[in-house]
XYZ file of C-alpha atoms in Angstrom:
445
model
C -174.554 -152.846 13.250
C -173.429 -155.992 13.812
C -174.167 -157.423 10.777
C -172.416 -154.479 9.143
C -169.335 -154.974 10.753
C -169.257 -158.577 9.756
C -169.951 -157.579 6.306
C -167.566 -154.809 6.450
C -164.446 -156.253 4.263
C -162.085 -153.578 5.466
C -162.870 -154.695 9.078
C -161.968 -158.318 7.898
C -158.668 -156.974 6.472
C -157.820 -155.488 9.882
C -158.161 -158.604 11.724
C -156.161 -160.659 9.332
C -153.095 -157.929 9.312
C -153.328 -157.854 13.301
C -152.916 -161.837 13.169
C -150.286 -162.097 10.712
C -148.405 -159.293 12.552
C -148.393 -161.963 15.665
C -146.851 -164.491 13.471
C -144.316 -162.566 12.160
C -141.048 -163.426 14.043
C -139.745 -160.883 16.034
C -136.604 -159.135 15.580
C -133.664 -160.121 17.720
C -133.032 -158.384 20.871
C -136.472 -156.684 21.101
C -138.367 -158.761 23.330
C -139.144 -158.498 27.379
C -139.931 -161.242 29.701
C -143.555 -160.594 29.430
C -144.172 -160.401 25.987
C -146.933 -162.041 24.181
C -145.463 -162.881 20.890
C -146.293 -166.648 20.165
C -143.005 -167.894 19.003
C -141.902 -166.417 22.541
C -144.232 -167.571 24.692
C -143.352 -171.276 23.108
C -139.878 -170.488 24.164
C -140.383 -169.281 27.469
C -142.524 -172.442 28.569
C -139.726 -174.753 26.888
C -137.327 -172.813 29.325
C -139.113 -172.935 32.105
C -139.903 -176.713 31.378
C -136.182 -177.433 31.287
C -135.199 -175.695 34.471
C -138.063 -177.251 36.557
C -136.889 -180.573 35.404
C -133.231 -179.793 36.159
C -134.519 -178.433 39.593
C -136.250 -181.871 40.472
C -133.131 -183.733 39.304
C -130.956 -181.731 41.769
C -133.660 -182.275 44.549
C -133.483 -185.808 44.096
C -130.039 -185.908 44.320
C -129.533 -183.953 47.446
C -131.390 -186.788 48.997
C -130.082 -189.645 46.890
C -126.248 -188.608 46.475
C -125.750 -186.383 49.340
C -126.997 -188.723 51.767
C -124.356 -190.956 51.279
C -121.483 -188.155 52.769
C -124.159 -187.662 55.505
C -124.462 -190.963 56.418
C -120.302 -191.319 56.654
C -120.663 -188.677 59.591
C -123.992 -189.695 61.210
C -123.890 -191.591 64.322
C -120.119 -192.675 64.252
C -118.757 -194.694 65.293
C -120.950 -197.340 64.331
C -118.146 -199.837 65.935
C -115.616 -199.327 68.089
C -111.831 -199.132 67.302
C -109.398 -201.995 68.352
C -107.171 -201.071 71.015
C -104.333 -203.528 72.890
C -103.233 -203.528 76.547
C -100.201 -205.156 76.759
C -98.186 -205.647 80.403
C -94.565 -205.833 80.550
C -94.468 -205.042 84.363
C -96.776 -207.869 85.467
C -97.265 -206.375 88.978
C -99.599 -203.544 90.650
C -99.415 -200.980 88.035
C -99.811 -203.445 85.356
C -102.649 -205.272 87.036
C -104.415 -201.745 87.897
C -104.084 -200.276 84.443
C -105.585 -203.540 82.747
C -108.435 -203.803 85.118
C -109.311 -200.194 84.635
C -108.909 -199.999 80.979
C -111.248 -202.696 80.338
C -113.840 -201.517 82.527
C -113.619 -198.161 80.256
C -114.271 -199.793 77.052
C -116.644 -197.832 75.116
C -118.175 -196.967 71.732
C -114.748 -195.615 70.622
C -112.363 -198.108 71.682
C -112.731 -201.732 72.241
C -109.894 -202.811 74.595
C -108.262 -206.355 74.472
C -105.470 -207.979 76.490
C -102.788 -209.056 74.331
C -100.000 -211.320 75.879
C -96.460 -209.907 75.663
C -95.415 -213.207 73.474
C -94.086 -211.655 70.082
C -93.197 -208.379 72.034
C -89.881 -208.074 73.596
C -90.715 -204.530 74.685
C -92.539 -201.119 73.478
C -91.063 -200.776 70.143
C -92.179 -204.073 68.771
C -95.790 -202.640 69.614
C -95.100 -199.551 68.115
C -94.501 -201.707 64.804
C -97.533 -203.593 65.384
C -99.759 -200.417 65.643
C -97.953 -198.876 62.439
C -98.551 -202.143 60.352
C -102.446 -201.643 61.517
C -102.589 -204.551 63.678
C -104.785 -202.466 66.012
C -105.489 -198.557 66.275
C -104.274 -197.943 69.724
C -102.004 -199.926 72.110
C -101.478 -199.228 76.156
C -97.965 -200.546 77.207
C -97.176 -200.459 81.127
C -93.677 -200.783 80.677
C -91.559 -203.594 82.481
C -90.190 -202.815 86.253
C -92.864 -199.909 86.286
C -94.071 -201.143 89.563
C -90.706 -201.807 91.165
C -89.042 -198.303 90.207
C -92.307 -196.731 91.838
C -91.688 -198.569 94.763
C -87.999 -198.054 94.918
C -89.073 -194.443 94.701
C -91.967 -194.607 97.420
C -89.308 -196.478 99.912
C -86.075 -194.855 99.090
C -87.346 -191.192 98.175
C -85.797 -191.410 94.916
C -86.078 -187.978 93.318
C -84.812 -188.709 89.894
C -87.745 -191.102 89.456
C -89.953 -190.225 86.073
C -93.461 -191.289 86.363
C -94.234 -190.873 82.889
C -92.147 -194.183 81.949
C -94.434 -196.356 83.416
C -97.471 -196.215 80.875
C -96.827 -195.642 77.119
C -99.539 -194.909 74.554
C -98.782 -195.727 70.897
C -100.713 -194.787 67.998
C -100.568 -193.492 64.111
C -101.699 -190.151 63.793
C -101.066 -190.544 59.991
C -103.268 -193.605 58.944
C -105.895 -191.058 59.758
C -105.921 -187.810 61.358
C -109.681 -187.358 61.890
C -110.185 -190.479 63.892
C -106.739 -190.093 66.000
C -107.778 -186.280 66.611
C -111.644 -186.864 67.447
C -111.939 -190.619 68.782
C -108.518 -192.187 69.387
C -106.498 -189.686 71.291
C -109.287 -187.938 73.403
C -110.798 -191.428 74.459
C -107.787 -193.070 75.496
C -106.051 -189.977 77.252
C -109.073 -189.566 79.436
C -109.366 -192.952 80.478
C -105.727 -193.179 81.370
C -105.910 -190.070 83.171
C -108.680 -191.479 85.333
C -106.600 -194.494 86.063
C -103.346 -192.005 87.173
C -105.776 -189.984 89.457
C -107.515 -192.791 91.265
C -104.052 -194.451 91.408
C -102.549 -191.247 92.958
C -105.244 -191.305 95.732
C -104.655 -194.589 96.452
C -100.983 -194.326 96.911
C -101.443 -191.090 99.015
C -103.725 -192.831 101.340
C -101.216 -195.733 101.775
C -98.440 -193.183 102.496
C -100.225 -191.395 104.980
C -101.373 -194.473 106.642
C -97.481 -195.173 107.069
C -96.632 -191.882 108.302
C -94.148 -191.565 105.936
C -95.861 -188.739 103.871
C -93.769 -185.674 105.384
C -90.249 -187.627 104.418
C -91.614 -188.196 101.117
C -93.096 -184.705 100.208
C -89.321 -183.292 101.409
C -87.536 -185.452 99.173
C -89.669 -186.310 96.261
C -93.155 -184.690 96.353
C -93.571 -185.132 92.574
C -93.835 -188.845 93.114
C -96.719 -188.718 95.698
C -98.291 -186.225 93.441
C -98.130 -188.139 90.181
C -96.896 -191.908 90.974
C -97.636 -192.954 87.744
C -98.279 -191.027 84.293
C -98.073 -191.565 80.747
C -95.975 -190.869 77.146
C -97.937 -190.528 74.216
C -95.721 -192.102 71.415
C -97.613 -190.954 68.081
C -95.405 -193.232 65.859
C -96.183 -191.337 62.662
C -97.451 -188.094 63.370
C -99.506 -185.862 60.644
C -96.657 -183.209 60.719
C -97.196 -182.312 57.087
C -100.302 -179.913 57.158
C -100.476 -179.652 52.893
C -100.724 -183.564 52.566
C -104.391 -182.744 53.421
C -104.655 -181.489 50.008
C -103.177 -184.364 48.219
C -104.941 -187.093 50.443
C -108.610 -185.609 50.741
C -109.446 -182.274 49.421
C -106.962 -182.618 46.658
C -108.659 -185.673 45.266
C -111.812 -183.806 44.348
C -109.574 -181.306 42.067
C -108.057 -184.401 40.719
C -111.258 -185.732 39.615
C -112.450 -182.625 38.531
C -109.201 -182.335 36.158
C -109.930 -185.727 34.669
C -113.643 -184.545 33.809
C -112.463 -181.222 32.287
C -110.175 -183.557 29.888
C -113.298 -185.729 29.192
C -115.499 -182.442 28.613
C -113.026 -180.972 26.016
C -112.253 -184.379 24.330
C -116.272 -184.852 23.656
C -116.284 -180.818 22.674
C -113.424 -181.560 20.145
C -114.505 -184.670 18.249
C -118.067 -182.875 17.885
C -116.847 -179.500 16.775
C -114.010 -180.843 14.492
C -116.163 -183.608 13.025
C -114.147 -186.780 14.169
C -116.941 -188.631 15.665
C -118.393 -189.049 12.427
C -115.551 -189.318 10.410
C -113.813 -192.194 12.179
C -114.248 -195.967 12.004
C -115.723 -197.330 15.223
C -111.833 -199.160 16.078
C -110.082 -195.424 15.439
C -112.840 -193.614 17.410
C -112.099 -196.028 20.443
C -108.329 -195.668 19.831
C -108.762 -191.913 19.843
C -111.142 -191.988 22.990
C -108.796 -194.025 25.027
C -105.205 -192.645 23.940
C -105.881 -188.816 24.078
C -106.817 -188.984 27.787
C -104.366 -191.230 28.944
C -101.972 -189.092 27.136
C -103.257 -186.041 28.706
C -103.432 -187.531 32.282
C -99.762 -188.338 32.026
C -98.807 -184.827 31.486
C -101.276 -183.235 33.528
C -100.535 -185.470 36.831
C -96.663 -184.660 36.371
C -97.249 -180.943 36.652
C -100.081 -181.877 39.746
C -97.044 -183.665 41.431
C -95.070 -180.925 40.589
C -96.990 -178.675 42.484
C -97.146 -180.799 45.805
C -92.979 -180.620 45.248
C -93.292 -177.370 45.166
C -95.027 -177.041 48.434
C -92.066 -179.335 50.328
C -94.215 -182.263 50.369
C -91.666 -185.274 52.125
C -91.862 -187.779 49.179
C -88.659 -189.504 50.115
C -89.648 -190.917 53.572
C -90.505 -194.265 52.166
C -89.314 -195.110 48.971
C -86.441 -192.685 48.867
C -85.741 -190.435 46.087
C -88.138 -192.566 43.785
C -90.916 -191.434 45.927
C -91.969 -188.488 43.541
C -92.092 -190.916 40.266
C -94.054 -193.275 42.687
C -96.409 -190.193 43.523
C -96.898 -189.221 39.812
C -97.515 -192.570 38.817
C -100.168 -193.021 41.543
C -101.869 -189.490 40.459
C -101.582 -190.775 36.664
C -103.628 -194.113 37.799
C -105.966 -192.116 40.016
C -106.924 -189.924 37.053
C -107.455 -192.650 35.067
C -109.189 -194.541 37.091
C -111.756 -191.648 37.600
C -111.503 -190.076 34.111
C -112.162 -192.897 31.882
C -115.205 -194.125 33.966
C -116.305 -190.625 32.885
C -114.730 -191.116 29.387
C -116.921 -194.288 29.167
C -120.108 -192.972 30.138
C -120.132 -190.062 28.292
C -121.986 -191.235 25.102
C -124.581 -192.874 27.279
C -125.521 -189.844 29.507
C -124.617 -187.140 26.864
C -123.543 -183.688 28.367
C -127.026 -183.163 29.635
C -126.371 -185.890 32.447
C -122.942 -186.905 33.170
C -122.971 -183.701 35.947
C -125.194 -186.286 37.863
C -122.981 -189.035 37.744
C -120.349 -186.717 38.356
C -121.671 -185.664 41.548
C -122.190 -189.281 42.584
C -118.737 -190.390 41.589
C -117.227 -187.438 43.680
C -119.654 -187.972 46.805
C -119.488 -191.997 47.107
C -115.556 -191.620 46.946
C -114.953 -188.811 48.965
C -117.030 -190.503 51.887
C -114.737 -193.196 52.111
C -111.636 -190.948 53.265
C -112.465 -189.051 55.661
C -113.107 -191.666 58.385
C -112.021 -194.983 59.337
C -114.154 -197.432 57.301
C -113.749 -200.030 60.733
C -116.273 -197.347 62.263
C -118.574 -196.534 59.400
C -121.745 -198.323 58.545
C -121.164 -201.629 56.671
C -122.686 -199.638 53.635
C -119.490 -198.025 53.197
C -116.986 -201.561 52.887
C -116.985 -200.543 49.181
C -114.849 -197.951 49.935
C -112.048 -200.554 49.694
C -112.608 -200.523 46.335
C -112.751 -196.850 45.711
C -110.444 -195.290 43.750
C -110.334 -192.085 46.288
C -109.869 -194.433 49.249
C -106.834 -196.343 47.575
C -105.122 -193.022 46.655
C -105.498 -191.483 50.075
C -104.129 -194.759 51.306
C -101.096 -195.006 49.351
C -100.466 -191.289 49.870
C -100.159 -191.516 53.158
C -97.738 -194.237 52.810
C -95.239 -192.276 50.559
C -95.281 -189.378 52.851
C -95.723 -190.987 56.225
C -94.521 -194.077 55.924
C -97.222 -195.753 57.083
C -98.411 -199.560 56.342
C -97.046 -200.568 52.637
C -100.254 -201.477 50.734
C -98.887 -199.536 47.522
C -98.951 -202.459 45.570
C -102.500 -203.396 46.123
C -103.639 -199.775 45.841
C -102.146 -199.710 42.359
C -103.953 -203.011 41.594
C -107.384 -201.422 42.644
C -106.691 -198.128 40.309
C -105.611 -200.307 37.395
C -108.618 -202.774 37.775
C -110.818 -199.542 37.551
C -108.925 -198.592 34.322
C -109.110 -202.155 32.739
C -113.111 -201.999 33.640
C -113.318 -198.582 31.827
C -111.481 -199.772 28.816
C -113.782 -202.965 28.654
C -116.893 -201.269 28.866
C -115.953 -198.075 26.963
C -116.487 -200.120 23.188
C -119.646 -201.809 24.591
C -121.209 -198.037 24.949
C -119.854 -196.770 22.089
C -120.833 -199.355 19.931
C -124.442 -198.662 21.161
C -124.346 -195.177 20.784
C -122.667 -195.819 17.233
C -125.511 -198.239 15.889
C -128.093 -195.504 16.958
C -126.143 -192.921 15.030
C -125.579 -195.181 11.829
C -129.613 -195.905 11.992
C -130.069 -192.320 11.972
C -127.945 -191.729 9.060
C -129.438 -194.204 6.874
C -132.825 -192.786 7.502
C -131.643 -189.609 6.857
C -129.905 -190.737 3.616
C -133.593 -192.702 2.727
C -135.490 -189.367 3.285
C -133.118 -187.166 1.075
C -133.641 -190.047 -1.791
C -137.053 -189.625 -1.807
C -137.236 -186.149 -2.085
């Protein structure tokens, strides 16, 4: 029977027809996910392989890139912020506050006693804090002890205990540090000192049998002989500024990347990539994004102006133009870096660098570099950090280092302008070699 089948020509023809049917390409839009068509099986395996590889790359990126941002929040503060104690009083209140604050130095604030030389009053100290000579200062104001003694012994009902101590800080320097570390730590320490001092004074007054008389004339002096005033010299009083000093920086980079991606697509679709000489291609890749960054950054700045961001606090009417140029330089700094790397990484892998570029930059803006691990010192040269610093100067009139901030951004632009031709030359050489090989193959045919 088997021999008959083997020798039967019709059976052989049937098998051949079935095999040919499997090799025939399936018509479009006709297959299911589990189809057994050989061409589809190969395509399905290729799809799975690509998605598996990209998933593995994402998992690696989670641990390699995201750890940068997680690390900027883990175990902070690594180092305490510097705080000053300046005693303009020179008597009991001054010595008490100094001694107690020094005992309460912790991992948030490291207190140092500073001489009054160079400071005529608390206003001079406030200027020093604005100029970032320290993060916070506590001043024990002149004649604080004398005014308290006069109130205790003469029953002065107009005595204001909050004039004894002043806490000076700048919220706009870094609102997260101010709200999370500086203000809670300093106020808790000073309030403990105020409470303990009140207990001492009450005990002394009671021992002198003067308690009833003082309570009848100035009870607040007995309950709160000393207190403090919090002087937030530069408050972060414009909530929308968060958009341009932190979160908006990510949007600025995304806009830059969109221009890079659009330029690459336009060159490929139009054929300019293969038509232009090397020099003309470099000119096109430099001038096109710079021109578009100039236009887009203007509308980005106008959006902030529409939401009443006060640009005039530091540079007057020129503040808007300064901010526009800052946004332009910022877009150019982050965007040209992507533009330079696009031929090397190609559209397949540029997104991985984009993730690294965003995370490594934004990690330097959330908290002060002073309290982060030493690894994050690179932030001083990071584009986002310098944009954020300059924005704070423009909007809140903090320490003016705008020239330095622009210098860092321009340095990034120059580096990208120098590396772009090198990377493009390498890629163009490969393209020329591939074209020559194809020409030789065509001649042989």
